[in-house]
Short mmCIF file of C-alpha atoms in Angstrom, two decimals:
data_model
loop_
_atom_site.label_atom_id
_atom_site.label_comp_id
_atom_site.label_asym_id
_atom_site.label_seq_id
_atom_site.Cartn_x
_atom_site.Cartn_y
_atom_site.Cartn_z
CA UNK X 1 18.09 9.71 20.44
CA UNK X 2 20.06 8.28 23.48
CA UNK X 3 18.01 5.27 23.40
CA UNK X 4 18.26 4.69 19.93
CA UNK X 5 22.50 5.50 20.30
CA UNK X 6 22.38 2.53 23.22
CA UNK X 7 20.61 0.09 21.23
CA UNK X 8 22.97 0.65 18.16
CA UNK X 9 25.68 0.33 20.42
CA UNK X 10 24.29 -2.84 22.07
CA UNK X 11 23.65 -4.50 18.66
CA UNK X 12 26.70 -4.02 17.43
CA UNK X 13 28.59 -4.78 20.82
CA UNK X 14 26.59 -8.24 20.88
CA UNK X 15 27.43 -8.97 17.00
CA UNK X 16 31.07 -8.46 17.57
CA UNK X 17 31.17 -10.26 20.65
CA UNK X 18 29.39 -13.40 18.78
CA UNK X 19 32.01 -13.07 15.95
CA UNK X 20 35.11 -13.10 18.25
CA UNK X 21 33.19 -16.21 19.71
CA UNK X 22 33.19 -18.15 16.70
CA UNK X 23 35.93 -20.43 16.10
CA UNK X 24 38.29 -17.58 17.75
CA UNK X 25 38.35 -16.13 14.30
CA UNK X 26 39.94 -12.68 13.87
CA UNK X 27 37.18 -9.95 13.89
CA UNK X 28 37.16 -9.07 10.06
CA UNK X 29 36.47 -5.24 8.92
CA UNK X 30 32.85 -4.34 9.17
CA UNK X 31 30.97 -2.46 6.52
CA UNK X 32 27.59 -1.04 7.60
CA UNK X 33 24.45 -0.16 5.26
CA UNK X 34 21.54 1.32 6.54
CA UNK X 35 18.17 0.56 4.67
CA UNK X 36 15.15 3.34 5.09
CA UNK X 37 12.14 2.03 3.34
CA UNK X 38 8.46 3.25 2.79
CA UNK X 39 5.52 1.94 0.99
CA UNK X 40 1.88 2.97 -0.20
CA UNK X 41 2.37 6.54 1.18
CA UNK X 42 -0.38 7.50 -0.89
CA UNK X 43 -0.10 10.79 -1.55
CA UNK X 44 0.39 11.52 2.13
CA UNK X 45 2.20 14.89 2.00
CA UNK X 46 0.66 16.27 5.11
CA UNK X 47 0.39 14.49 8.27
CA UNK X 48 -3.15 13.23 8.67
CA UNK X 49 -5.53 15.69 9.71
CA UNK X 50 -6.11 16.39 13.32
CA UNK X 51 -9.78 14.90 13.22
CA UNK X 52 -9.92 12.58 15.99
CA UNK X 53 -8.77 9.57 13.63
CA UNK X 54 -6.47 6.97 14.94
CA UNK X 55 -3.78 8.33 12.56
CA UNK X 56 -4.14 11.82 13.09
CA UNK X 57 -0.86 14.16 13.13
CA UNK X 58 1.07 10.99 11.96
CA UNK X 59 3.23 10.76 8.70
CA UNK X 60 3.99 13.99 6.24
CA UNK X 61 7.09 14.83 4.41
CA UNK X 62 8.50 17.32 6.38
CA UNK X 63 9.10 15.34 9.39
CA UNK X 64 9.84 12.18 7.35
CA UNK X 65 12.78 14.15 5.65
CA UNK X 66 14.06 15.71 8.75
CA UNK X 67 14.08 12.16 10.67
CA UNK X 68 16.05 10.97 7.28
CA UNK X 69 18.41 13.74 7.65
CA UNK X 70 19.19 12.88 11.25
CA UNK X 71 19.50 9.12 10.17
CA UNK X 72 22.10 10.30 7.31
CA UNK X 73 24.03 12.62 9.99
CA UNK X 74 24.60 9.48 12.21
CA UNK X 75 25.40 6.68 9.32
CA UNK X 76 27.53 6.73 6.07
CA UNK X 77 25.70 4.51 3.78
CA UNK X 78 22.23 4.88 3.60
CA UNK X 79 19.99 3.48 0.77
CA UNK X 80 16.49 5.36 0.79
CA UNK X 81 13.85 2.95 -0.94
CA UNK X 82 9.88 2.90 -1.55
CA UNK X 83 7.52 -0.08 -2.71
CA UNK X 84 5.15 1.85 -4.87
CA UNK X 85 1.60 3.49 -4.65
CA UNK X 86 3.30 6.86 -4.30
CA UNK X 87 0.13 8.38 -5.61
CA UNK X 88 -3.74 8.46 -4.60
CA UNK X 89 -5.37 8.92 -1.44
CA UNK X 90 -5.32 12.91 -0.70
CA UNK X 91 -6.74 15.94 -2.15
CA UNK X 92 -3.35 16.60 -3.43
CA UNK X 93 -3.28 14.06 -6.08
CA UNK X 94 -6.73 15.11 -7.31
CA UNK X 95 -5.38 18.48 -7.62
CA UNK X 96 -1.69 17.99 -9.07
CA UNK X 97 -1.64 14.68 -9.95
CA UNK X 98 1.72 13.68 -8.14
CA UNK X 99 3.96 16.74 -9.23
CA UNK X 100 4.53 17.24 -5.25
CA UNK X 101 4.66 13.81 -4.39
CA UNK X 102 7.67 13.37 -6.33
CA UNK X 103 9.28 16.53 -6.00
CA UNK X 104 9.22 15.67 -2.35
CA UNK X 105 10.58 12.27 -2.87
CA UNK X 106 13.21 13.68 -4.74
CA UNK X 107 14.17 16.39 -2.01
CA UNK X 108 14.68 12.75 0.69
CA UNK X 109 17.05 11.63 -1.71
CA UNK X 110 14.98 8.27 -2.52
CA UNK X 111 17.69 5.99 -4.32
CA UNK X 112 14.88 4.02 -5.88
CA UNK X 113 11.20 2.96 -6.27
CA UNK X 114 8.88 0.54 -7.49
CA UNK X 115 5.47 1.10 -9.10
CA UNK X 116 2.32 0.16 -7.34
CA UNK X 117 -1.13 -0.25 -9.17
CA UNK X 118 -2.65 3.27 -7.69
CA UNK X 119 0.20 5.03 -9.53
CA UNK X 120 -1.58 4.14 -12.92
CA UNK X 121 -4.40 5.86 -11.52
CA UNK X 122 -3.69 9.41 -13.19
CA UNK X 123 -3.08 7.22 -16.41
CA UNK X 124 0.35 6.20 -17.66
CA UNK X 125 1.10 9.54 -19.66
CA UNK X 126 0.71 11.32 -16.34
CA UNK X 127 3.04 8.88 -14.37
CA UNK X 128 5.59 9.40 -17.21
CA UNK X 129 5.42 12.91 -17.14
CA UNK X 130 5.27 13.37 -13.45
CA UNK X 131 8.86 11.71 -13.79
CA UNK X 132 10.61 14.46 -15.01
CA UNK X 133 10.49 15.81 -11.17
CA UNK X 134 12.35 12.31 -10.41
CA UNK X 135 15.83 12.26 -9.26
CA UNK X 136 15.66 8.50 -8.63
CA UNK X 137 14.99 5.44 -11.12
CA UNK X 138 11.63 3.43 -11.57
CA UNK X 139 12.54 0.32 -10.97
CA UNK X 140 10.18 -2.73 -12.40
CA UNK X 141 11.01 -5.88 -14.01
CA UNK X 142 7.92 -7.68 -14.56
CA UNK X 143 5.98 -5.02 -16.59
CA UNK X 144 6.75 -4.55 -20.06
CA UNK X 145 6.01 -0.96 -20.87
CA UNK X 146 6.98 -1.12 -24.72
CA UNK X 147 4.31 1.06 -26.85
CA UNK X 148 3.29 3.28 -23.61
CA UNK X 149 4.69 6.50 -22.37
CA UNK X 150 6.41 4.56 -19.90
CA UNK X 151 8.64 2.81 -22.63
CA UNK X 152 11.80 4.88 -21.68
CA UNK X 153 11.01 5.88 -18.22
CA UNK X 154 11.90 2.47 -16.08
CA UNK X 155 14.43 -0.27 -15.58
CA UNK X 156 14.12 -3.69 -14.29
CA UNK X 157 16.99 -3.32 -12.17
CA UNK X 158 19.76 -1.00 -10.70
CA UNK X 159 23.19 -1.55 -8.94
CA UNK X 160 24.15 0.95 -6.34
CA UNK X 161 27.53 1.05 -5.07
CA UNK X 162 27.34 2.17 -1.26
CA UNK X 163 31.12 1.91 0.01
CA UNK X 164 32.95 -0.99 -0.67
CA UNK X 165 29.59 -2.82 -0.91
CA UNK X 166 27.44 -3.42 -4.09
CA UNK X 167 23.79 -3.49 -3.48
CA UNK X 168 21.65 -4.79 -6.53
CA UNK X 169 17.93 -3.87 -6.36
CA UNK X 170 14.96 -5.12 -8.48
CA UNK X 171 11.64 -4.63 -8.87
CA UNK X 172 8.29 -6.29 -9.27
CA UNK X 173 4.55 -5.57 -9.69
CA UNK X 174 1.25 -7.03 -9.14
CA UNK X 175 -0.97 -8.26 -11.74
CA UNK X 176 -2.91 -5.51 -13.45
CA UNK X 177 -5.76 -7.18 -14.78
CA UNK X 178 -9.02 -7.25 -12.72
CA UNK X 179 -7.29 -4.33 -10.40
CA UNK X 180 -6.18 -1.45 -12.56
CA UNK X 181 -8.91 -0.22 -15.18
CA UNK X 182 -7.87 -1.24 -18.69
CA UNK X 183 -7.81 2.31 -19.76
CA UNK X 184 -5.27 2.98 -17.57
CA UNK X 185 -2.77 0.38 -18.14
CA UNK X 186 -3.28 0.14 -21.68
CA UNK X 187 -0.61 -1.90 -23.35
CA UNK X 188 1.35 -2.34 -19.82
CA UNK X 189 2.19 -6.32 -20.20
CA UNK X 190 2.33 -7.97 -16.60
CA UNK X 191 5.04 -11.05 -16.41
CA UNK X 192 5.40 -13.62 -14.13
CA UNK X 193 7.27 -12.03 -11.27
CA UNK X 194 8.67 -15.11 -9.75
CA UNK X 195 10.20 -15.93 -13.02
CA UNK X 196 11.14 -12.86 -13.90
CA UNK X 197 12.52 -11.99 -10.33
CA UNK X 198 14.76 -14.83 -10.58
CA UNK X 199 15.87 -13.98 -13.96
CA UNK X 200 16.91 -10.57 -12.81
CA UNK X 201 18.38 -11.54 -9.22
CA UNK X 202 20.72 -14.24 -11.32
CA UNK X 203 21.95 -11.01 -13.39
CA UNK X 204 22.62 -9.10 -10.29
CA UNK X 205 24.03 -12.05 -8.83
CA UNK X 206 26.66 -12.08 -11.71
CA UNK X 207 27.44 -8.53 -10.99
CA UNK X 208 28.55 -9.74 -7.79
CA UNK X 209 25.97 -7.75 -5.74
CA UNK X 210 26.63 -8.37 -2.01
CA UNK X 211 23.14 -7.85 -1.18
CA UNK X 212 20.17 -8.25 -3.78
CA UNK X 213 17.05 -6.28 -2.87
CA UNK X 214 13.55 -6.86 -4.56
CA UNK X 215 11.01 -3.81 -4.11
CA UNK X 216 7.50 -5.83 -4.36
CA UNK X 217 4.11 -4.06 -4.62
CA UNK X 218 2.47 -8.09 -4.96
CA UNK X 219 1.12 -7.71 -1.09
CA UNK X 220 2.85 -9.69 1.87
CA UNK X 221 0.37 -12.59 1.70
CA UNK X 222 -3.14 -14.08 0.89
CA UNK X 223 -5.48 -16.77 1.68
CA UNK X 224 -5.69 -18.34 -1.78
CA UNK X 225 -2.73 -19.36 -3.74
CA UNK X 226 -2.48 -15.37 -5.35
CA UNK X 227 1.38 -14.74 -5.67
CA UNK X 228 2.96 -12.60 -2.87
CA UNK X 229 5.78 -11.51 -1.27
CA UNK X 230 5.87 -15.07 0.78
CA UNK X 231 5.47 -17.06 -2.36
CA UNK X 232 8.01 -14.73 -4.00
CA UNK X 233 10.37 -15.44 -1.25
CA UNK X 234 10.17 -19.22 -1.02
CA UNK X 235 10.44 -19.46 -4.86
CA UNK X 236 13.22 -17.12 -5.34
CA UNK X 237 17.12 -18.22 -5.32
CA UNK X 238 19.41 -14.86 -4.87
CA UNK X 239 16.97 -12.11 -3.23
CA UNK X 240 18.10 -11.34 0.21
CA UNK X 241 15.47 -8.71 1.22
CA UNK X 242 11.99 -8.30 -0.12
CA UNK X 243 10.78 -4.21 0.54
CA UNK X 244 6.90 -4.97 0.28
CA UNK X 245 4.21 -2.85 -0.10
CA UNK X 246 0.16 -2.97 -1.02
CA UNK X 247 -1.03 -4.81 1.65
CA UNK X 248 -0.77 -1.61 4.27
CA UNK X 249 0.39 -4.18 6.75
CA UNK X 250 2.52 -2.82 9.83
CA UNK X 251 5.19 -5.95 10.43
CA UNK X 252 5.98 -6.15 13.73
CA UNK X 253 9.41 -7.28 12.67
CA UNK X 254 10.78 -8.59 9.54
CA UNK X 255 9.51 -12.12 8.14
CA UNK X 256 11.75 -14.99 7.73
CA UNK X 257 11.88 -17.46 5.09
CA UNK X 258 13.95 -20.24 3.31
CA UNK X 259 14.06 -19.83 -0.12
CA UNK X 260 14.56 -22.26 -3.00
CA UNK X 261 17.69 -23.58 -2.05
CA UNK X 262 17.38 -23.27 1.56
CA UNK X 263 19.09 -19.62 2.02
CA UNK X 264 17.28 -16.57 4.21
CA UNK X 265 15.41 -13.90 2.91
CA UNK X 266 13.70 -11.13 4.95
CA UNK X 267 10.55 -9.72 4.36
CA UNK X 268 9.56 -6.29 5.49
CA UNK X 269 6.22 -4.14 5.17
CA UNK X 270 5.60 -0.70 6.97
CA UNK X 271 2.20 -0.18 6.71
CA UNK X 272 0.83 2.74 4.40
CA UNK X 273 0.66 6.47 4.55
CA UNK X 274 4.31 7.16 5.56
CA UNK X 275 2.94 6.49 9.19
CA UNK X 276 6.38 4.65 9.84
CA UNK X 277 9.77 4.59 8.19
CA UNK X 278 11.56 1.36 8.34
CA UNK X 279 15.08 0.69 8.90
CA UNK X 280 17.52 -2.10 8.62
CA UNK X 281 21.19 -1.79 9.47
CA UNK X 282 22.98 -4.47 7.64
CA UNK X 283 26.70 -5.17 9.01
CA UNK X 284 28.47 -6.86 6.24
CA UNK X 285 31.89 -8.83 7.31
CA UNK X 286 35.03 -7.83 5.36
CA UNK X 287 35.77 -11.34 3.16
CA UNK X 288 32.67 -12.72 2.32
CA UNK X 289 29.87 -11.18 0.44
CA UNK X 290 27.24 -13.59 0.32
CA UNK X 291 25.66 -16.27 2.75
CA UNK X 292 25.45 -19.78 0.92
CA UNK X 293 22.59 -21.97 0.38
CA UNK X 294 23.57 -23.60 3.91
CA UNK X 295 23.21 -20.39 5.68
CA UNK X 296 21.70 -20.98 8.75
CA UNK X 297 19.73 -17.98 10.64
CA UNK X 298 19.22 -17.31 13.98
CA UNK X 299 17.16 -14.45 14.84
CA UNK X 300 16.66 -12.37 18.10
CA UNK X 301 14.02 -10.20 18.89
CA UNK X 302 14.82 -7.57 21.45
CA UNK X 303 11.66 -5.24 22.32
CA UNK X 304 11.85 -1.87 23.79
CA UNK X 305 8.48 -0.01 24.62
CA UNK X 306 8.54 3.89 24.23
CA UNK T 1 11.68 9.80 20.74
CA UNK T 2 9.84 9.59 17.55
CA UNK T 3 8.93 6.14 17.79
CA UNK T 4 5.92 4.44 19.54
CA UNK T 5 7.22 0.77 18.52
CA UNK T 6 10.70 0.23 18.56
CA UNK T 7 12.67 -3.13 18.36
CA UNK T 8 15.82 -4.20 17.30
CA UNK T 9 16.78 -8.00 16.30
CA UNK T 10 19.84 -9.68 15.09
CA UNK T 11 20.22 -12.07 12.65
CA UNK T 12 23.12 -14.25 12.25
CA UNK T 13 23.51 -15.68 8.92
CA UNK T 14 26.78 -18.08 8.90
CA UNK T 15 28.65 -18.48 6.01
CA UNK T 16 28.82 -22.33 5.50
CA UNK T 17 31.35 -22.16 2.96
CA UNK T 18 34.07 -20.09 5.16
CA UNK T 19 36.57 -21.37 6.85
CA UNK T 20 34.97 -19.68 9.99
CA UNK T 21 31.70 -19.18 10.02
CA UNK T 22 31.14 -15.37 10.11
CA UNK T 23 27.89 -13.82 10.80
CA UNK T 24 26.49 -10.86 8.89
CA UNK T 25 24.07 -8.77 11.57
CA UNK T 26 20.77 -7.16 10.98
CA UNK T 27 18.74 -5.04 12.81
CA UNK T 28 15.46 -3.78 12.27
CA UNK T 29 13.71 -0.51 14.13
CA UNK T 30 10.77 0.93 13.03
CA UNK T 31 10.53 4.66 13.41
CA UNK T 32 6.80 6.47 13.84
CA UNK T 33 6.81 9.68 12.22
CA UNK T 34 4.77 11.73 14.47
CA UNK T 35 4.76 15.34 15.71
CA UNK T 36 7.72 15.20 17.87
CA UNK T 37 9.75 14.90 14.77
CA UNK T 38 11.10 17.99 13.59
CA UNK T 39 9.58 19.16 10.27
CA UNK T 40 12.32 20.01 7.59
CA UNK T 41 11.81 23.50 6.68
CA UNK T 42 12.73 23.09 3.12
CA UNK T 43 10.14 20.57 2.62
CA UNK T 44 7.72 22.47 3.63
CA UNK T 45 8.67 25.28 2.00
CA UNK T 46 7.97 23.13 -1.48
CA UNK T 47 4.93 22.16 -0.35
CA UNK T 48 3.39 25.48 1.03
CA UNK T 49 2.35 26.62 -2.37
CA UNK T 50 0.41 23.49 -3.26
CA UNK T 51 -0.99 23.20 0.53
CA UNK T 52 -2.26 26.51 0.02
CA UNK T 53 -4.31 25.86 -2.59
CA UNK T 54 -5.54 22.29 -1.30
CA UNK T 55 -6.41 23.38 1.98
CA UNK T 56 -8.33 26.72 0.92
CA UNK T 57 -10.41 24.05 -1.08
CA UNK T 58 -10.73 21.22 1.06
CA UNK T 59 -11.33 22.60 4.46
CA UNK T 60 -15.17 23.72 3.94
CA UNK T 61 -17.29 21.92 6.25
CA UNK T 62 -20.11 20.06 4.95
CA UNK T 63 -21.63 18.03 7.52
CA UNK T 64 -21.68 16.59 10.93
CA UNK T 65 -21.15 12.90 12.08
CA UNK T 66 -22.25 11.92 15.49
CA UNK T 67 -20.41 8.57 15.22
CA UNK T 68 -17.31 7.49 13.69
CA UNK T 69 -18.32 5.58 10.58
CA UNK T 70 -15.75 2.76 9.71
CA UNK T 71 -14.95 -0.61 7.32
CA UNK T 72 -14.79 -3.81 8.42
CA UNK T 73 -15.92 -7.18 7.14
CA UNK T 74 -18.17 -8.63 6.44
CA UNK T 75 -20.87 -5.40 7.35
CA UNK T 76 -19.80 -1.75 7.86
CA UNK T 77 -21.35 1.45 8.93
CA UNK T 78 -19.32 3.37 6.37
CA UNK T 79 -20.28 1.01 3.32
CA UNK T 80 -23.81 1.03 4.31
CA UNK T 81 -23.96 4.82 4.36
CA UNK T 82 -21.96 5.04 0.80
CA UNK T 83 -24.19 2.51 -1.12
CA UNK T 84 -27.33 3.68 0.23
CA UNK T 85 -25.90 7.24 -1.11
CA UNK T 86 -25.35 5.40 -4.28
CA UNK T 87 -28.71 4.35 -4.21
CA UNK T 88 -30.28 7.36 -3.63
CA UNK T 89 -28.36 9.65 -5.99
CA UNK T 90 -28.49 7.07 -8.53
CA UNK T 91 -32.16 7.14 -8.55
CA UNK T 92 -32.39 10.97 -8.61
CA UNK T 93 -29.97 11.56 -11.25
CA UNK T 94 -31.19 8.86 -13.58
CA UNK T 95 -34.90 9.44 -12.69
CA UNK T 96 -35.44 5.71 -11.98
CA UNK T 97 -35.92 3.07 -9.37
CA UNK T 98 -32.82 1.49 -7.87
CA UNK T 99 -33.05 -2.01 -6.57
CA UNK T 100 -29.52 -2.10 -5.04
CA UNK T 101 -26.09 -0.47 -5.16
CA UNK T 102 -22.76 -2.16 -4.53
CA UNK T 103 -19.73 -1.02 -3.52
CA UNK T 104 -16.30 -2.65 -3.16
CA UNK T 105 -14.25 -3.01 -0.17
CA UNK T 106 -11.07 -2.13 -1.22
CA UNK T 107 -12.31 1.40 -3.05
CA UNK T 108 -13.28 2.37 0.87
CA UNK T 109 -10.14 4.79 1.12
CA UNK T 110 -10.68 6.40 4.39
CA UNK T 111 -12.94 6.58 8.01
CA UNK T 112 -15.67 9.45 8.42
CA UNK T 113 -14.54 10.50 12.07
CA UNK T 114 -16.79 11.58 14.36
CA UNK T 115 -17.38 15.49 14.30
CA UNK T 116 -17.16 18.06 11.30
CA UNK T 117 -16.60 16.53 7.62
CA UNK T 118 -14.76 18.74 5.37
CA UNK T 119 -14.90 18.47 1.57
CA UNK T 120 -11.06 17.22 2.08
CA UNK T 121 -12.54 14.06 4.37
CA UNK T 122 -14.81 12.65 1.34
CA UNK T 123 -11.88 13.00 -1.19
CA UNK T 124 -9.88 10.99 1.33
CA UNK T 125 -12.78 8.44 1.57
CA UNK T 126 -13.35 8.51 -1.97
CA UNK T 127 -9.98 9.50 -3.98
CA UNK T 128 -10.63 7.90 -7.21
CA UNK T 129 -12.45 9.59 -10.21
CA UNK T 130 -15.04 6.80 -10.42
CA UNK T 131 -18.22 7.11 -11.76
CA UNK T 132 -21.62 5.97 -10.71
CA UNK T 133 -23.37 4.18 -13.04
CA UNK T 134 -26.36 1.92 -13.60
CA UNK T 135 -26.54 -1.63 -15.22
CA UNK T 136 -29.70 -3.53 -15.53
CA UNK T 137 -28.99 -7.02 -14.31
CA UNK T 138 -30.81 -10.32 -14.70
CA UNK T 139 -31.37 -11.73 -11.53
CA UNK T 140 -29.00 -14.59 -12.09
CA UNK T 141 -26.27 -12.09 -13.08
CA UNK T 142 -26.81 -10.19 -10.02
CA UNK T 143 -26.63 -13.66 -8.20
CA UNK T 144 -23.06 -14.19 -9.41
CA UNK T 145 -22.12 -10.47 -8.77
CA UNK T 146 -23.44 -11.21 -4.94
CA UNK T 147 -21.86 -14.72 -4.91
CA UNK T 148 -18.69 -13.01 -5.87
CA UNK T 149 -18.83 -10.70 -3.49
CA UNK T 150 -19.58 -13.56 -0.56
CA UNK T 151 -16.69 -15.46 -1.22
CA UNK T 152 -14.35 -12.17 -0.87
CA UNK T 153 -15.81 -11.76 2.67
CA UNK T 154 -18.59 -9.29 1.81
CA UNK T 155 -18.99 -6.08 -0.25
CA UNK T 156 -21.12 -3.12 1.08
CA UNK T 157 -24.82 -3.40 -0.15
CA UNK T 158 -27.45 -1.05 0.14
CA UNK T 159 -30.19 -0.71 2.76
CA UNK T 160 -33.48 -3.45 1.98
CA UNK T 161 -30.67 -6.09 0.81
CA UNK T 162 -29.02 -8.61 2.73
CA UNK T 163 -27.59 -12.14 3.01
CA UNK T 164 -25.70 -14.65 4.81
CA UNK T 165 -22.12 -15.93 4.00
CA UNK T 166 -22.00 -19.70 4.76
CA UNK T 167 -19.10 -21.29 3.43
CA UNK T 168 -18.03 -18.11 1.41
CA UNK T 169 -21.21 -18.43 -0.20
CA UNK T 170 -24.15 -16.19 -0.32
CA UNK T 171 -27.81 -17.83 1.07
CA UNK T 172 -31.18 -16.11 2.11
CA UNK T 173 -30.55 -13.43 -0.76
CA UNK T 174 -32.75 -10.43 -0.58
CA UNK T 175 -32.92 -7.79 -3.27
CA UNK T 176 -34.90 -4.73 -2.29
CA UNK T 177 -36.88 -6.82 0.46
CA UNK T 178 -37.37 -9.81 -1.80
CA UNK T 179 -36.03 -13.03 -2.00
CA UNK T 180 -33.75 -12.90 -5.37
CA UNK T 181 -35.58 -13.76 -8.55
CA UNK T 182 -33.13 -15.19 -11.27
CA UNK T 183 -35.17 -13.87 -14.29
CA UNK T 184 -36.09 -10.66 -13.04
CA UNK T 185 -34.34 -7.32 -14.00
CA UNK T 186 -32.71 -5.42 -11.39
CA UNK T 187 -31.20 -2.04 -11.83
CA UNK T 188 -28.18 -1.85 -9.98
CA UNK T 189 -26.12 1.02 -8.78
CA UNK T 190 -21.89 0.84 -8.65
CA UNK T 191 -18.90 2.38 -10.07
CA UNK T 192 -17.33 2.17 -13.66
CA UNK T 193 -14.74 0.40 -11.87
CA UNK T 194 -16.69 -2.26 -11.05
CA UNK T 195 -18.89 -2.27 -13.81
CA UNK T 196 -15.84 -2.73 -16.50
CA UNK T 197 -14.39 -5.94 -14.11
CA UNK T 198 -12.74 -4.25 -11.53
CA UNK T 199 -12.27 -6.18 -8.08
CA UNK T 200 -12.56 -8.95 -10.52
CA UNK T 201 -16.46 -8.56 -10.89
CA UNK T 202 -15.64 -10.21 -14.12
CA UNK T 203 -19.72 -10.76 -14.76
CA UNK T 204 -20.35 -7.57 -15.19
CA UNK T 205 -17.95 -6.53 -18.00
CA UNK T 206 -20.11 -7.49 -20.84
CA UNK T 207 -23.44 -5.51 -19.26
CA UNK T 208 -24.24 -2.30 -20.94
CA UNK T 209 -23.54 0.63 -18.47
CA UNK T 210 -25.57 4.03 -17.96
CA UNK T 211 -23.19 6.72 -17.52
CA UNK T 212 -23.61 10.40 -17.18
CA UNK T 213 -20.72 11.08 -16.07
CA UNK T 214 -21.37 11.94 -12.06
CA UNK T 215 -18.42 10.95 -9.85
CA UNK T 216 -19.00 8.70 -6.54
CA UNK T 217 -17.32 11.52 -5.03
CA UNK T 218 -19.73 14.01 -5.86
CA UNK T 219 -22.95 11.57 -5.19
CA UNK T 220 -21.08 11.81 -1.82
CA UNK T 221 -20.46 15.32 -1.72
CA UNK T 222 -24.22 16.13 -2.60
CA UNK T 223 -25.83 13.67 -0.36
CA UNK T 224 -23.92 14.85 2.96
CA UNK T 225 -25.17 18.12 2.01
CA UNK T 226 -28.52 17.13 1.11
CA UNK T 227 -28.69 15.30 4.64
CA UNK T 228 -26.69 18.50 6.40
CA UNK T 229 -29.52 20.88 4.98
CA UNK T 230 -32.29 19.18 6.46
CA UNK T 231 -30.66 19.52 9.74
CA UNK T 232 -29.88 16.01 10.23
CA UNK T 233 -26.55 14.58 11.48
CA UNK T 234 -24.41 12.02 9.06
CA UNK T 235 -25.00 8.66 10.76
CA UNK T 236 -25.34 4.91 9.41
CA UNK T 237 -26.14 1.53 11.53
CA UNK T 238 -24.98 -2.06 11.22
CA UNK T 239 -28.42 -3.91 10.44
CA UNK T 240 -27.15 -7.06 9.29
CA UNK T 241 -27.33 -6.51 5.55
CA UNK T 242 -24.17 -8.97 5.20
CA UNK T 243 -23.83 -11.49 8.08
CA UNK T 244 -21.98 -14.75 8.28
CA UNK T 245 -23.90 -17.94 9.13
CA UNK T 246 -22.55 -18.71 12.29
CA UNK T 247 -23.23 -14.92 13.80
#
């Protein structure tokens, strides 16, 4: 705990120093926002069993909930997000079809989630039914659920006010054909995630969002030209941050890309199974809401061993 | 405290349009959710009725592994174990010879760790309610399936069959101990997921399936119980079923 406080203070102090170092500008008011995120938790409600496996004892909703609470106790503006594949992977899902997963996420105070391919596993009707336990929206812009049980249970984007800042969140899902059995996705229509993400992000931009986040279950990147977070990042215009999933990758640090108009996009993913909780702390300056297309990003990495 | 990996970095986004370039800072860290994190009693309370049922059903020990079985490409012990199971149980349940069994890499969802194997472990290994199906494939269709597997880096196949991956293509294909014959008919065991074209196995989509509603998971549970009751541990070897040309 002390170390975290120390590092946070260091980070803020460094930021402040640099602000005052730029062209003698006055230090503007600062607005912090903390984004916490998970992906591919796969019904891991209890920690991994103590069976000698490499993940034994890790994860579990009770530990994650208290970690989230302790962060909320320290910082005011927190967003808690998930990038899909909430379901499938432990016997809880075989027996209860996702009910405890959704209840637990509601209690933890998730603000928004997107859908992964395994969230179809007990059928779309089941997913829709389990959402009666959800106190968060399901955000997905490139699936059209018209004529399915999900028809009224999702939205392409949401805008969340956090203090003085407006956060726009959209979601994109992976191609279903060849991955999800047809009898599970039924009439769901998959649309090009890049086109839809750009259209949706443009709406969020028009609504004066200070930060635009895309929840994605596309996967971080592939050897072939299959659409991924990397492709999406490079092809978008207004997305600032992609919270990814599907490929179960533990990123060393968020990846940074240049978007279509030369701006910066960050992509992150925290493995799977609730082993990690990701945390991004943004500090907005008072008078400038968005980076411009000429934005220049300098990344400094600081590693601390436990 | 509760993180093994901790790092923080700062991103400065210089605002080109502003008179003075003002930075937006972002710092990142990943928390490792482990036993040192206090547990939330409210959440635990919510979970406990579910947990009681799950654990009473799932903690039964059904076998013992004397080594950890894991998945990796192109060949893996866990995939070898699973496909051998599907070949044997498929033959037993359908009462006919099965020439080769397949499993998609993406469908292998957990390791079998050294030590006791519980029912819960097998649910984690095979959480999907996929059904073991047989298909009679002409050799040329079987070859298309194997070529698709090779292009994806190799899928697990049952004992007695093998191939080498060279430039993403399968060569020297043996099925049930003999070179693949494009004109012969082979009985192939896989899952309804694969047979319906899952994991992009589109060449199987149009082929009729023999299906008796027998779950892959039940095949694994039954196979392990058979081995255990014969007094043996669960084990599997790498035996060059799928190799890369440069190995």
